[in-house]
Amino acid sequence: MYAIYVRSSSLLFQYCIYVISTILCVVLSFFKVMVLYILRTEYQKIILYAQKNFWHLKYKGNDKILFMECRKFCKLWAVTACFFIQISVSFYVITPLYGNYGKNKSERMLPFQLWLDIPMSVTPYYEILFTIQVLALEQIGLTFLSSDICLCIMNVHVMYQFRMLQHRLSNLWKIIAEQRDKMDYTEKCYTALKECIRQHQLLIKFCDKLENVHTLPILAHVVVFSLLMCVDAYEIFLADVTATRRLTFVFTVIGNFIHIVTFTYSCHGLIEESTKVCFAAYSGWWTTLPMTETGKMIRKDVNTIMMKSKRPCCLSAGGFFPVSLETSTAVRI
């Protein structure tokens, strides 16, 4: 804030924009960490539930194939996001090193300008301050991204859990035509259906917990990203800055774009897959089961599943709007 005051009083608008971009990243990172710290008990329960029921569960058959596909997507997303955030952080460090090349020690620059009553360009003050700023920059980069990576991983795992549920519902009645004792088979179908219903209820509750913990960070995420895209675009196309600083914002914009698209894709997938449970339940052969007491209960429970699936699971931005792929198109430069 002091940097903005100093530069605005000197009419250095370009540097003010640069400082505003940095402050937005710091504020967003701090806000996410504070929200997760306040809701740490609920957040811990989410992690423990996912660890027990998603990550360390022994899958078989089609479920195992879907789980391996889910793991590959999560790894690819995490590596890509970390790569671009590290590239952006690296250029914050390269910029002062490139600017210091060929200059006297008294003119050496830091990644971020400071106003202290010490000779900051003199050894060892310069090296100490440079190291502190690099470590702080790395920490900000990690906090900026870590909660979003975790949320995307959770979303993708829930999305694939809904796909597994769809497969189970679709294959629940596949051998009904081969059964001679349909009364006994109806009982077995009802037992398997109740297990699917329990899983569906648990997934809905898990999505509600994700919503309660992440709704405010998502709102801050979308708002700040809209501002960052504008500020970074100014630094790339209009500001008279060095090539290294311009590259910093180029990689920041690329990383932000991939970030917001992947993030909204995971939320959109949650909406789609939770809705498709309705079609998986409807497409079964449960209508051919005998109209016994158990058969009537099956029909009633299948109708209940379809009614619940018509209201998709989703994550919202502060309760104002659900996050989907359309949200990424609304974040414009």
XYZ file of C-alpha atoms in Angstrom, residues 75-285:
211
model
C -1.764 -35.432 -11.830
C -1.757 -33.648 -15.192
C -3.689 -30.704 -13.762
C -1.480 -30.398 -10.668
C 1.767 -30.547 -12.674
C 0.527 -28.021 -15.267
C -0.718 -25.560 -12.648
C 2.485 -25.804 -10.595
C 4.609 -25.397 -13.742
C 3.023 -22.096 -14.743
C 3.004 -20.685 -11.217
C 6.714 -21.533 -10.880
C 7.467 -19.909 -14.251
C 5.691 -16.723 -13.122
C 7.549 -16.733 -9.797
C 10.853 -17.337 -11.599
C 10.446 -14.242 -13.758
C 9.843 -12.134 -10.650
C 13.322 -13.286 -9.575
C 14.958 -13.051 -13.025
C 13.798 -9.457 -13.604
C 16.008 -7.824 -10.899
C 18.938 -10.133 -11.714
C 18.752 -9.106 -15.366
C 18.396 -5.446 -14.384
C 21.436 -5.647 -12.104
C 23.676 -6.978 -14.866
C 26.466 -4.485 -15.611
C 25.476 -2.083 -12.823
C 27.343 -1.026 -9.717
C 26.572 -2.716 -6.422
C 25.084 0.528 -5.149
C 22.384 0.322 -7.875
C 21.309 -3.283 -7.325
C 17.547 -3.921 -7.360
C 15.414 -6.287 -5.311
C 12.424 -8.242 -6.679
C 10.191 -5.822 -4.744
C 11.228 -2.339 -3.746
C 11.561 -1.600 -0.040
C 11.967 1.589 1.963
C 14.216 0.853 4.927
C 16.764 2.909 6.820
C 19.653 0.589 5.903
C 21.992 0.356 2.880
C 19.940 -2.328 1.102
C 22.227 -2.603 -1.944
C 25.286 -3.396 0.172
C 26.436 -6.900 1.120
C 25.167 -8.713 3.209
C 21.919 -6.707 3.472
C 21.154 -7.148 -0.215
C 21.629 -10.935 -0.175
C 19.575 -11.323 3.005
C 16.683 -9.204 1.713
C 16.802 -10.899 -1.698
C 16.590 -14.351 -0.108
C 13.720 -13.299 2.174
C 11.754 -11.875 -0.756
C 12.294 -14.995 -2.888
C 11.134 -17.258 -0.047
C 8.093 -15.033 0.568
C 7.334 -15.035 -3.164
C 7.494 -18.827 -3.285
C 5.197 -19.061 -0.273
C 2.655 -16.721 -1.877
C 2.752 -18.767 -5.080
C 2.073 -21.981 -3.180
C -0.778 -20.533 -1.096
C -2.243 -18.905 -4.221
C -2.579 -22.303 -5.874
C -2.664 -25.042 -3.232
C -6.290 -24.693 -2.099
C -7.515 -24.540 -5.705
C -5.554 -27.646 -6.673
C -7.051 -29.487 -3.718
C -10.573 -28.326 -4.606
C -10.180 -29.368 -8.254
C -8.897 -32.783 -7.186
C -11.906 -33.180 -4.886
C -14.292 -32.111 -7.653
C -12.791 -34.518 -10.172
C -12.901 -37.421 -7.710
C -16.558 -36.737 -6.884
C -17.274 -36.440 -10.606
C -15.800 -39.888 -11.215
C -17.615 -41.286 -8.183
C -20.866 -40.211 -9.839
C -19.732 -41.997 -13.012
C -19.097 -45.163 -11.009
C -22.570 -44.841 -9.503
C -24.080 -44.455 -12.979
C -22.321 -47.626 -14.128
C -23.620 -49.568 -11.127
C -27.172 -48.372 -11.667
C -27.025 -49.182 -15.384
C -25.705 -52.700 -14.768
C -27.946 -53.457 -11.809
C -30.573 -55.178 -13.962
C -28.484 -56.461 -16.891
C -29.156 -60.191 -16.318
C -32.810 -59.850 -15.352
C -33.998 -61.639 -18.524
C -31.918 -64.714 -17.653
C -33.426 -65.131 -14.192
C -35.930 -67.892 -13.550
C -36.746 -66.953 -9.979
C -37.566 -63.274 -10.419
C -38.886 -62.988 -6.866
C -35.484 -63.849 -5.401
C -33.718 -61.713 -7.995
C -35.930 -58.761 -7.059
C -34.736 -59.017 -3.469
C -31.114 -59.049 -4.615
C -31.727 -56.045 -6.855
C -33.304 -54.142 -3.990
C -30.322 -54.871 -1.735
C -27.920 -53.612 -4.423
C -30.141 -50.590 -5.107
C -30.104 -49.599 -1.435
C -26.297 -49.612 -1.536
C -26.406 -47.298 -4.573
C -28.851 -45.018 -2.743
C -26.508 -44.813 0.254
C -23.603 -43.906 -2.001
C -25.708 -41.273 -3.765
C -26.703 -39.703 -0.449
C -23.085 -39.677 0.763
C -21.912 -37.978 -2.429
C -24.612 -35.312 -2.091
C -23.603 -34.656 1.522
C -19.942 -34.492 0.516
C -20.756 -31.888 -2.159
C -22.648 -29.847 0.445
C -19.570 -29.905 2.693
C -17.377 -28.745 -0.186
C -19.836 -25.940 -0.855
C -19.836 -24.787 2.781
C -16.039 -24.633 2.981
C -15.144 -23.274 -0.467
C -18.014 -20.954 -1.385
C -16.288 -17.752 -0.181
C -12.837 -18.623 -1.608
C -14.525 -19.382 -4.945
C -16.219 -15.964 -4.933
C -12.917 -14.226 -4.154
C -11.230 -16.402 -6.763
C -13.588 -15.347 -9.571
C -13.632 -11.640 -8.641
C -9.857 -11.305 -8.250
C -9.182 -13.280 -11.424
C -11.373 -10.869 -13.377
C -9.315 -7.960 -12.037
C -6.008 -9.762 -12.599
C -6.808 -10.473 -16.241
C -7.436 -6.752 -16.804
C -4.342 -5.587 -14.920
C -2.050 -8.191 -16.473
C -3.336 -7.427 -19.971
C -2.468 -3.756 -19.409
C 1.067 -4.700 -18.365
C 1.485 -6.889 -21.471
C 0.036 -4.669 -24.193
C 0.136 -1.059 -22.967
C 2.735 -0.569 -20.244
C 6.295 0.484 -21.085
C 8.103 -2.243 -19.130
C 11.137 -4.472 -19.587
C 10.953 -7.700 -21.570
C 11.410 -9.842 -18.459
C 8.547 -8.125 -16.644
C 6.352 -8.465 -19.723
C 7.135 -12.182 -19.854
C 6.215 -12.410 -16.174
C 2.708 -11.236 -16.937
C 2.460 -13.305 -20.140
C 3.028 -16.507 -18.184
C 0.778 -15.228 -15.395
C -2.090 -14.696 -17.850
C -1.537 -18.116 -19.447
C -1.448 -19.759 -16.031
C -4.539 -17.861 -14.875
C -6.428 -18.825 -18.028
C -5.577 -22.528 -17.680
C -6.363 -22.256 -13.977
C -9.836 -20.752 -14.389
C -10.786 -23.075 -17.291
C -9.708 -26.237 -15.452
C -11.295 -25.051 -12.223
C -14.646 -24.277 -13.866
C -14.434 -27.532 -15.864
C -14.215 -29.541 -12.639
C -17.235 -27.676 -11.239
C -19.123 -28.125 -14.512
C -18.342 -31.841 -14.515
C -19.809 -32.080 -11.031
C -23.083 -30.607 -12.320
C -23.223 -32.845 -15.391
C -22.305 -36.145 -13.750
C -24.668 -35.665 -10.800
C -27.485 -35.001 -13.284
C -26.678 -38.072 -15.389
C -27.463 -40.294 -12.393
C -31.125 -39.652 -13.231
C -30.722 -41.076 -16.758
C -28.721 -44.062 -15.486
C -31.482 -44.911 -13.013
C -34.259 -44.399 -15.577
C -32.612 -46.533 -18.287
C -32.652 -49.702 -16.158
C -35.045 -52.640 -16.537
